Amino acid sequence: MSFDSAKIDTNVAHSTPDMLKHVSSTRLTPNLSVHTFAVQANQHFNRSFRPGQHLTIQFPRDLDPVSGPQNLSEEDRRLSFTPYHVEYADNGVIETISLMARNGRVTGLLGLPRLRDPLVAIIVQAGGGFPPAITDSAQRLICIAGGTGIAPFIAMAVEMNRKSSAEDGEKKPVLMCSIRANDFGAVEYLLTHQLLRPRDWSMDRQSSAILWEQTIGVASKDVAAQERKCSLHREIV
């Protein structure tokens, strides 16, 4: 079964482009942040976009409020994300989307304070995602992810749970993911804010035990590596 990889130019034949206005940013760890944007989009986008898809976003020339527009090219300012959370109004219109990203050269600029207007970006494309043939399948899905790759699965599971009935409990997907020790803060944030909700997933004891052992193993290795570095540093000094 192939994935739906078609991309949609969200602004074709529309006089007003689909816009995102920055609302908030939260740094979860030294490496990870989450960013929430208010969606100012036309009805075509609201009807066609589905959780699990990625967005290509063009940020403005003044993205870097410190170094100015000469610091980043147009290509540098065009980034793709997969929202991990989509918030809907009562009428079904998308109100906000939330993104999770590594704190890089460009993404690290998204949450910087701005003296005048808030950061506004244009949605260039929306595409990818999981087709209905997969999300509506009668078979249980096993979702495997690592790091920020968990984002599309979180959004997909929430959408599936929103459409499901009580009788569909046995169809809930299984999530298997690897987590770096220094990214535990991100998982805590997702759980605390009920963005990663255990009720959206099938809780398989064996899988959970294996994942827990793997996670603890990774954490132990990272801690051991740090201890070796500290020991080596003391010997050199």
PDB file of C-alpha atoms in Angstrom:
ATOM      1  CA  MET A   1       0.000   0.000   0.000  1.00  0.00           C
ATOM      2  CA  SER A   2       1.500   3.307  -1.028  1.00  0.00           C
ATOM      3  CA  PHE A   3       1.303   6.586   0.857  1.00  0.00           C
ATOM      4  CA  ASP A   4      -0.457   9.623  -0.557  1.00  0.00           C
ATOM      5  CA  SER A   5       2.469  11.885  -1.375  1.00  0.00           C
ATOM      6  CA  ALA A   6       0.630  14.427  -3.505  1.00  0.00           C
ATOM      7  CA  LYS A   7       1.369  18.040  -2.651  1.00  0.00           C
ATOM      8  CA  ILE A   8      -1.212  20.777  -2.796  1.00  0.00           C
ATOM      9  CA  ASP A   9      -0.340  24.394  -3.517  1.00  0.00           C
ATOM     10  CA  THR A  10      -2.694  25.956  -0.992  1.00  0.00           C
ATOM     11  CA  ASN A  11      -2.695  29.378  -2.650  1.00  0.00           C
ATOM     12  CA  VAL A  12      -3.538  28.505  -6.263  1.00  0.00           C
ATOM     13  CA  ALA A  13      -6.503  30.476  -7.588  1.00  0.00           C
ATOM     14  CA  HIS A  14      -6.937  32.287  -4.263  1.00  0.00           C
ATOM     15  CA  SER A  15      -6.334  36.021  -3.958  1.00  0.00           C
ATOM     16  CA  THR A  16      -5.572  35.825  -0.237  1.00  0.00           C
ATOM     17  CA  PRO A  17      -2.701  33.491   0.710  1.00  0.00           C
ATOM     18  CA  ASP A  18      -2.982  31.074   3.600  1.00  0.00           C
ATOM     19  CA  MET A  19      -1.176  32.647   6.527  1.00  0.00           C
ATOM     20  CA  LEU A  20       0.177  31.547   9.897  1.00  0.00           C
ATOM     21  CA  LYS A  21       0.577  34.045  12.749  1.00  0.00           C
ATOM     22  CA  HIS A  22       2.961  33.103  15.541  1.00  0.00           C
ATOM     23  CA  VAL A  23       1.226  32.761  18.908  1.00  0.00           C
ATOM     24  CA  SER A  24       3.767  31.198  21.258  1.00  0.00           C
ATOM     25  CA  SER A  25       6.976  29.200  21.533  1.00  0.00           C
ATOM     26  CA  THR A  26       8.128  26.981  24.383  1.00  0.00           C
ATOM     27  CA  ARG A  27      11.617  25.554  24.716  1.00  0.00           C
ATOM     28  CA  LEU A  28      11.218  22.047  26.086  1.00  0.00           C
ATOM     29  CA  THR A  29      14.886  21.058  26.153  1.00  0.00           C
ATOM     30  CA  PRO A  30      18.112  22.657  24.918  1.00  0.00           C
ATOM     31  CA  ASN A  31      17.466  20.849  21.624  1.00  0.00           C
ATOM     32  CA  LEU A  32      13.673  20.944  21.159  1.00  0.00           C
ATOM     33  CA  SER A  33      10.965  23.604  21.063  1.00  0.00           C
ATOM     34  CA  VAL A  34       7.268  23.699  20.227  1.00  0.00           C
ATOM     35  CA  HIS A  35       5.703  26.562  18.280  1.00  0.00           C
ATOM     36  CA  THR A  36       2.005  27.391  17.971  1.00  0.00           C
ATOM     37  CA  PHE A  37       0.563  29.404  15.077  1.00  0.00           C
ATOM     38  CA  ALA A  38      -2.919  30.792  14.479  1.00  0.00           C
ATOM     39  CA  VAL A  39      -4.214  29.750  11.055  1.00  0.00           C
ATOM     40  CA  GLN A  40      -5.602  32.426   8.758  1.00  0.00           C
ATOM     41  CA  ALA A  41      -6.584  30.269   5.808  1.00  0.00           C
ATOM     42  CA  ASN A  42      -9.277  29.932   3.175  1.00  0.00           C
ATOM     43  CA  GLN A  43     -11.896  27.194   3.147  1.00  0.00           C
ATOM     44  CA  HIS A  44      -9.935  25.174   0.579  1.00  0.00           C
ATOM     45  CA  PHE A  45      -7.117  24.663   3.068  1.00  0.00           C
ATOM     46  CA  ASN A  46      -9.496  23.798   5.908  1.00  0.00           C
ATOM     47  CA  ARG A  47     -11.237  21.166   3.785  1.00  0.00           C
ATOM     48  CA  SER A  48      -8.142  19.614   2.242  1.00  0.00           C
ATOM     49  CA  PHE A  49      -5.637  19.554   5.122  1.00  0.00           C
ATOM     50  CA  ARG A  50      -5.715  16.490   7.339  1.00  0.00           C
ATOM     51  CA  PRO A  51      -3.678  15.596  10.457  1.00  0.00           C
ATOM     52  CA  GLY A  52      -0.440  13.810   9.636  1.00  0.00           C
ATOM     53  CA  GLN A  53       0.288  15.941   6.584  1.00  0.00           C
ATOM     54  CA  HIS A  54       3.299  18.224   6.405  1.00  0.00           C
ATOM     55  CA  LEU A  55       3.314  21.939   5.657  1.00  0.00           C
ATOM     56  CA  THR A  56       5.891  23.886   3.680  1.00  0.00           C
ATOM     57  CA  ILE A  57       6.060  27.368   5.175  1.00  0.00           C
ATOM     58  CA  GLN A  58       7.727  30.481   3.775  1.00  0.00           C
ATOM     59  CA  PHE A  59       8.902  32.792   6.530  1.00  0.00           C
ATOM     60  CA  PRO A  60       9.382  36.541   5.919  1.00  0.00           C
ATOM     61  CA  ARG A  61      12.587  38.451   5.254  1.00  0.00           C
ATOM     62  CA  ASP A  62      12.600  39.800   8.808  1.00  0.00           C
ATOM     63  CA  LEU A  63      12.644  36.328  10.380  1.00  0.00           C
ATOM     64  CA  ASP A  64      15.983  37.172  12.002  1.00  0.00           C
ATOM     65  CA  PRO A  65      15.227  40.278  14.107  1.00  0.00           C
ATOM     66  CA  VAL A  66      18.860  40.656  15.136  1.00  0.00           C
ATOM     67  CA  SER A  67      20.982  40.214  11.997  1.00  0.00           C
ATOM     68  CA  GLY A  68      18.354  41.455   9.548  1.00  0.00           C
ATOM     69  CA  PRO A  69      17.118  40.179   6.159  1.00  0.00           C
ATOM     70  CA  GLN A  70      20.585  39.813   4.638  1.00  0.00           C
ATOM     71  CA  ASN A  71      21.377  36.906   6.963  1.00  0.00           C
ATOM     72  CA  LEU A  72      18.993  34.338   5.413  1.00  0.00           C
ATOM     73  CA  SER A  73      18.058  33.576   1.812  1.00  0.00           C
ATOM     74  CA  GLU A  74      14.498  32.864   0.679  1.00  0.00           C
ATOM     75  CA  GLU A  75      15.354  29.170   0.502  1.00  0.00           C
ATOM     76  CA  ASP A  76      16.772  29.255   4.039  1.00  0.00           C
ATOM     77  CA  ARG A  77      13.458  30.673   5.225  1.00  0.00           C
ATOM     78  CA  ARG A  78      11.346  27.966   3.556  1.00  0.00           C
ATOM     79  CA  LEU A  79      10.862  25.097   6.003  1.00  0.00           C
ATOM     80  CA  SER A  80       8.697  21.977   6.200  1.00  0.00           C
ATOM     81  CA  PHE A  81       7.019  20.728   9.366  1.00  0.00           C
ATOM     82  CA  THR A  82       4.462  18.137  10.359  1.00  0.00           C
ATOM     83  CA  PRO A  83       2.076  19.565  12.975  1.00  0.00           C
ATOM     84  CA  TYR A  84       1.709  17.341  16.029  1.00  0.00           C
ATOM     85  CA  HIS A  85      -1.486  19.118  17.104  1.00  0.00           C
ATOM     86  CA  VAL A  86      -4.344  20.725  15.169  1.00  0.00           C
ATOM     87  CA  GLU A  87      -6.968  22.734  17.064  1.00  0.00           C
ATOM     88  CA  TYR A  88     -10.435  23.060  15.549  1.00  0.00           C
ATOM     89  CA  ALA A  89     -13.217  25.582  16.157  1.00  0.00           C
ATOM     90  CA  ASP A  90     -16.771  24.378  16.769  1.00  0.00           C
ATOM     91  CA  ASN A  91     -17.581  24.791  13.067  1.00  0.00           C
ATOM     92  CA  GLY A  92     -14.698  22.536  12.026  1.00  0.00           C
ATOM     93  CA  VAL A  93     -12.372  25.327  10.900  1.00  0.00           C
ATOM     94  CA  ILE A  94      -8.712  24.929  11.862  1.00  0.00           C
ATOM     95  CA  GLU A  95      -7.826  27.569  14.478  1.00  0.00           C
ATOM     96  CA  THR A  96      -4.241  26.750  15.426  1.00  0.00           C
ATOM     97  CA  ILE A  97      -1.494  24.304  14.593  1.00  0.00           C
ATOM     98  CA  SER A  98       1.451  23.347  16.793  1.00  0.00           C
ATOM     99  CA  LEU A  99       4.861  22.287  15.512  1.00  0.00           C
ATOM    100  CA  MET A 100       7.796  20.549  17.184  1.00  0.00           C
ATOM    101  CA  ALA A 101      11.270  21.334  15.880  1.00  0.00           C
ATOM    102  CA  ARG A 102      14.923  21.000  16.720  1.00  0.00           C
ATOM    103  CA  ASN A 103      16.500  24.308  17.729  1.00  0.00           C
ATOM    104  CA  GLY A 104      18.571  24.966  14.634  1.00  0.00           C
ATOM    105  CA  ARG A 105      20.030  27.987  12.867  1.00  0.00           C
ATOM    106  CA  VAL A 106      16.654  28.979  11.399  1.00  0.00           C
ATOM    107  CA  THR A 107      14.091  27.262  13.636  1.00  0.00           C
ATOM    108  CA  GLY A 108      15.769  28.791  16.675  1.00  0.00           C
ATOM    109  CA  LEU A 109      14.586  32.204  15.434  1.00  0.00           C
ATOM    110  CA  LEU A 110      10.866  31.415  15.503  1.00  0.00           C
ATOM    111  CA  GLY A 111      10.315  32.239  19.164  1.00  0.00           C
ATOM    112  CA  LEU A 112      12.474  35.358  19.408  1.00  0.00           C
ATOM    113  CA  PRO A 113      10.733  38.502  20.729  1.00  0.00           C
ATOM    114  CA  ARG A 114       9.773  41.096  18.118  1.00  0.00           C
ATOM    115  CA  LEU A 115       9.386  44.803  18.778  1.00  0.00           C
ATOM    116  CA  ARG A 116       6.623  45.496  16.280  1.00  0.00           C
ATOM    117  CA  ASP A 117       4.321  42.987  14.611  1.00  0.00           C
ATOM    118  CA  PRO A 118       4.192  39.247  15.381  1.00  0.00           C
ATOM    119  CA  LEU A 119       5.837  36.772  13.042  1.00  0.00           C
ATOM    120  CA  VAL A 120       3.603  35.950  10.056  1.00  0.00           C
ATOM    121  CA  ALA A 121       4.393  33.258   7.471  1.00  0.00           C
ATOM    122  CA  ILE A 122       2.776  31.927   4.287  1.00  0.00           C
ATOM    123  CA  ILE A 123       1.690  28.314   3.826  1.00  0.00           C
ATOM    124  CA  VAL A 124       3.196  27.331   0.471  1.00  0.00           C
ATOM    125  CA  GLN A 125       2.233  23.663   0.261  1.00  0.00           C
ATOM    126  CA  ALA A 126       0.494  20.922   2.182  1.00  0.00           C
ATOM    127  CA  GLY A 127       0.959  17.288   1.339  1.00  0.00           C
ATOM    128  CA  GLY A 128       1.959  13.785   2.303  1.00  0.00           C
ATOM    129  CA  GLY A 129       0.252  12.299   5.298  1.00  0.00           C
ATOM    130  CA  PHE A 130      -1.624   9.070   5.782  1.00  0.00           C
ATOM    131  CA  PRO A 131      -4.367   8.281   3.237  1.00  0.00           C
ATOM    132  CA  PRO A 132      -7.825   7.135   4.379  1.00  0.00           C
ATOM    133  CA  ALA A 133      -6.989   3.609   3.207  1.00  0.00           C
ATOM    134  CA  ILE A 134      -4.580   3.416   6.149  1.00  0.00           C
ATOM    135  CA  THR A 135      -6.287   5.496   8.821  1.00  0.00           C
ATOM    136  CA  ASP A 136      -9.666   3.826   8.154  1.00  0.00           C
ATOM    137  CA  SER A 137      -8.201   0.333   7.982  1.00  0.00           C
ATOM    138  CA  ALA A 138      -9.862  -2.396  10.042  1.00  0.00           C
ATOM    139  CA  GLN A 139      -6.414  -3.690  10.980  1.00  0.00           C
ATOM    140  CA  ARG A 140      -4.452  -2.382  13.947  1.00  0.00           C
ATOM    141  CA  LEU A 141      -1.687   0.024  12.978  1.00  0.00           C
ATOM    142  CA  ILE A 142       1.820  -0.210  14.423  1.00  0.00           C
ATOM    143  CA  CYS A 143       3.489   3.215  14.343  1.00  0.00           C
ATOM    144  CA  ILE A 144       7.281   3.367  14.603  1.00  0.00           C
ATOM    145  CA  ALA A 145       8.979   6.713  15.152  1.00  0.00           C
ATOM    146  CA  GLY A 146      12.094   8.357  16.492  1.00  0.00           C
ATOM    147  CA  GLY A 147      12.498  11.832  17.968  1.00  0.00           C
ATOM    148  CA  THR A 148      10.418  14.525  16.260  1.00  0.00           C
ATOM    149  CA  GLY A 149       9.173  11.813  13.885  1.00  0.00           C
ATOM    150  CA  ILE A 150       6.489  11.145  16.477  1.00  0.00           C
ATOM    151  CA  ALA A 151       4.609  14.306  15.383  1.00  0.00           C
ATOM    152  CA  PRO A 152       2.509  12.883  12.517  1.00  0.00           C
ATOM    153  CA  PHE A 153       1.488   9.872  14.592  1.00  0.00           C
ATOM    154  CA  ILE A 154       0.240  12.038  17.476  1.00  0.00           C
ATOM    155  CA  ALA A 155      -1.944  14.067  15.129  1.00  0.00           C
ATOM    156  CA  MET A 156      -3.150  10.943  13.321  1.00  0.00           C
ATOM    157  CA  ALA A 157      -4.122   9.136  16.537  1.00  0.00           C
ATOM    158  CA  VAL A 158      -6.108  12.106  17.852  1.00  0.00           C
ATOM    159  CA  GLU A 159      -8.012  12.353  14.572  1.00  0.00           C
ATOM    160  CA  MET A 160      -8.725   8.617  14.498  1.00  0.00           C
ATOM    161  CA  ASN A 161      -9.950   8.716  18.098  1.00  0.00           C
ATOM    162  CA  ARG A 162     -12.169  11.715  17.315  1.00  0.00           C
ATOM    163  CA  LYS A 163     -13.919   9.764  14.568  1.00  0.00           C
ATOM    164  CA  SER A 164     -14.059   6.379  16.316  1.00  0.00           C
ATOM    165  CA  SER A 165     -16.731   4.819  18.498  1.00  0.00           C
ATOM    166  CA  ALA A 166     -16.466   2.886  21.758  1.00  0.00           C
ATOM    167  CA  GLU A 167     -16.538  -0.380  19.806  1.00  0.00           C
ATOM    168  CA  ASP A 168     -13.333   0.568  17.989  1.00  0.00           C
ATOM    169  CA  GLY A 169     -11.132   0.190  21.072  1.00  0.00           C
ATOM    170  CA  GLU A 170      -9.401  -2.889  19.698  1.00  0.00           C
ATOM    171  CA  LYS A 171      -8.376  -0.944  16.570  1.00  0.00           C
ATOM    172  CA  LYS A 172      -6.365   1.688  18.433  1.00  0.00           C
ATOM    173  CA  PRO A 173      -2.833   1.947  17.006  1.00  0.00           C
ATOM    174  CA  VAL A 174       0.314   0.853  18.802  1.00  0.00           C
ATOM    175  CA  LEU A 175       3.075   3.445  19.174  1.00  0.00           C
ATOM    176  CA  MET A 176       6.722   2.362  19.285  1.00  0.00           C
ATOM    177  CA  CYS A 177       9.243   5.182  19.516  1.00  0.00           C
ATOM    178  CA  SER A 178      12.828   5.790  20.548  1.00  0.00           C
ATOM    179  CA  ILE A 179      13.599   8.727  22.825  1.00  0.00           C
ATOM    180  CA  ARG A 180      16.940  10.335  23.541  1.00  0.00           C
ATOM    181  CA  ALA A 181      17.734  10.889  27.190  1.00  0.00           C
ATOM    182  CA  ASN A 182      17.976  14.656  26.693  1.00  0.00           C
ATOM    183  CA  ASP A 183      14.531  14.707  25.028  1.00  0.00           C
ATOM    184  CA  PHE A 184      12.608  13.379  28.043  1.00  0.00           C
ATOM    185  CA  GLY A 185      11.384  16.917  28.700  1.00  0.00           C
ATOM    186  CA  ALA A 186       9.479  16.843  25.416  1.00  0.00           C
ATOM    187  CA  VAL A 187       7.627  13.662  26.381  1.00  0.00           C
ATOM    188  CA  GLU A 188       6.782  15.150  29.778  1.00  0.00           C
ATOM    189  CA  TYR A 189       5.351  18.233  28.047  1.00  0.00           C
ATOM    190  CA  LEU A 190       3.236  16.169  25.654  1.00  0.00           C
ATOM    191  CA  LEU A 191       1.850  14.032  28.481  1.00  0.00           C
ATOM    192  CA  THR A 192       1.230  16.945  30.861  1.00  0.00           C
ATOM    193  CA  HIS A 193      -0.689  18.917  28.232  1.00  0.00           C
ATOM    194  CA  GLN A 194      -2.566  15.777  27.116  1.00  0.00           C
ATOM    195  CA  LEU A 195      -1.168  16.030  23.603  1.00  0.00           C
ATOM    196  CA  LEU A 196       0.239  12.510  23.776  1.00  0.00           C
ATOM    197  CA  ARG A 197      -2.768  10.756  25.284  1.00  0.00           C
ATOM    198  CA  PRO A 198      -2.527   7.106  26.383  1.00  0.00           C
ATOM    199  CA  ARG A 199      -6.237   6.640  25.649  1.00  0.00           C
ATOM    200  CA  ASP A 200      -5.538   7.195  21.936  1.00  0.00           C
ATOM    201  CA  TRP A 201      -3.243   4.177  21.836  1.00  0.00           C
ATOM    202  CA  SER A 202      -3.483   0.475  22.453  1.00  0.00           C
ATOM    203  CA  MET A 203      -1.556  -0.270  25.631  1.00  0.00           C
ATOM    204  CA  ASP A 204       0.252  -3.512  24.944  1.00  0.00           C
ATOM    205  CA  ARG A 205       2.146  -4.562  28.071  1.00  0.00           C
ATOM    206  CA  GLN A 206       4.844  -6.443  26.220  1.00  0.00           C
ATOM    207  CA  SER A 207       5.480  -3.583  23.818  1.00  0.00           C
ATOM    208  CA  SER A 208       5.446  -1.065  26.669  1.00  0.00           C
ATOM    209  CA  ALA A 209       7.966  -3.105  28.650  1.00  0.00           C
ATOM    210  CA  ILE A 210      10.266  -3.447  25.659  1.00  0.00           C
ATOM    211  CA  LEU A 211      10.048   0.274  24.923  1.00  0.00           C
ATOM    212  CA  TRP A 212      10.694   1.139  28.562  1.00  0.00           C
ATOM    213  CA  GLU A 213      13.755  -1.098  28.686  1.00  0.00           C
ATOM    214  CA  GLN A 214      15.040   0.410  25.438  1.00  0.00           C
ATOM    215  CA  THR A 215      14.444   3.948  26.693  1.00  0.00           C
ATOM    216  CA  ILE A 216      16.146   3.313  30.022  1.00  0.00           C
ATOM    217  CA  GLY A 217      18.980   1.609  28.159  1.00  0.00           C
ATOM    218  CA  VAL A 218      19.493   4.648  25.957  1.00  0.00           C
ATOM    219  CA  ALA A 219      19.379   6.938  28.983  1.00  0.00           C
ATOM    220  CA  SER A 220      21.902   4.785  30.848  1.00  0.00           C
ATOM    221  CA  LYS A 221      24.267   4.798  27.882  1.00  0.00           C
ATOM    222  CA  ASP A 222      24.021   8.586  27.570  1.00  0.00           C
ATOM    223  CA  VAL A 223      24.675   9.064  31.286  1.00  0.00           C
ATOM    224  CA  ALA A 224      27.602   6.655  31.154  1.00  0.00           C
ATOM    225  CA  ALA A 225      29.030   8.511  28.161  1.00  0.00           C
ATOM    226  CA  GLN A 226      28.779  11.823  30.023  1.00  0.00           C
ATOM    227  CA  GLU A 227      30.502  10.303  33.055  1.00  0.00           C
ATOM    228  CA  ARG A 228      33.336   9.050  30.837  1.00  0.00           C
ATOM    229  CA  LYS A 229      33.711  12.527  29.331  1.00  0.00           C
ATOM    230  CA  CYS A 230      33.821  14.119  32.782  1.00  0.00           C
ATOM    231  CA  SER A 231      36.363  11.551  33.974  1.00  0.00           C
ATOM    232  CA  LEU A 232      38.537  12.148  30.917  1.00  0.00           C
ATOM    233  CA  HIS A 233      38.291  15.913  31.420  1.00  0.00           C
ATOM    234  CA  ARG A 234      39.420  15.577  35.060  1.00  0.00           C
ATOM    235  CA  GLU A 235      42.392  13.465  33.999  1.00  0.00           C
ATOM    236  CA  ILE A 236      43.435  16.015  31.365  1.00  0.00           C
ATOM    237  CA  VAL A 237      43.085  18.928  33.789  1.00  0.00           C
TER     238      VAL A 237
END
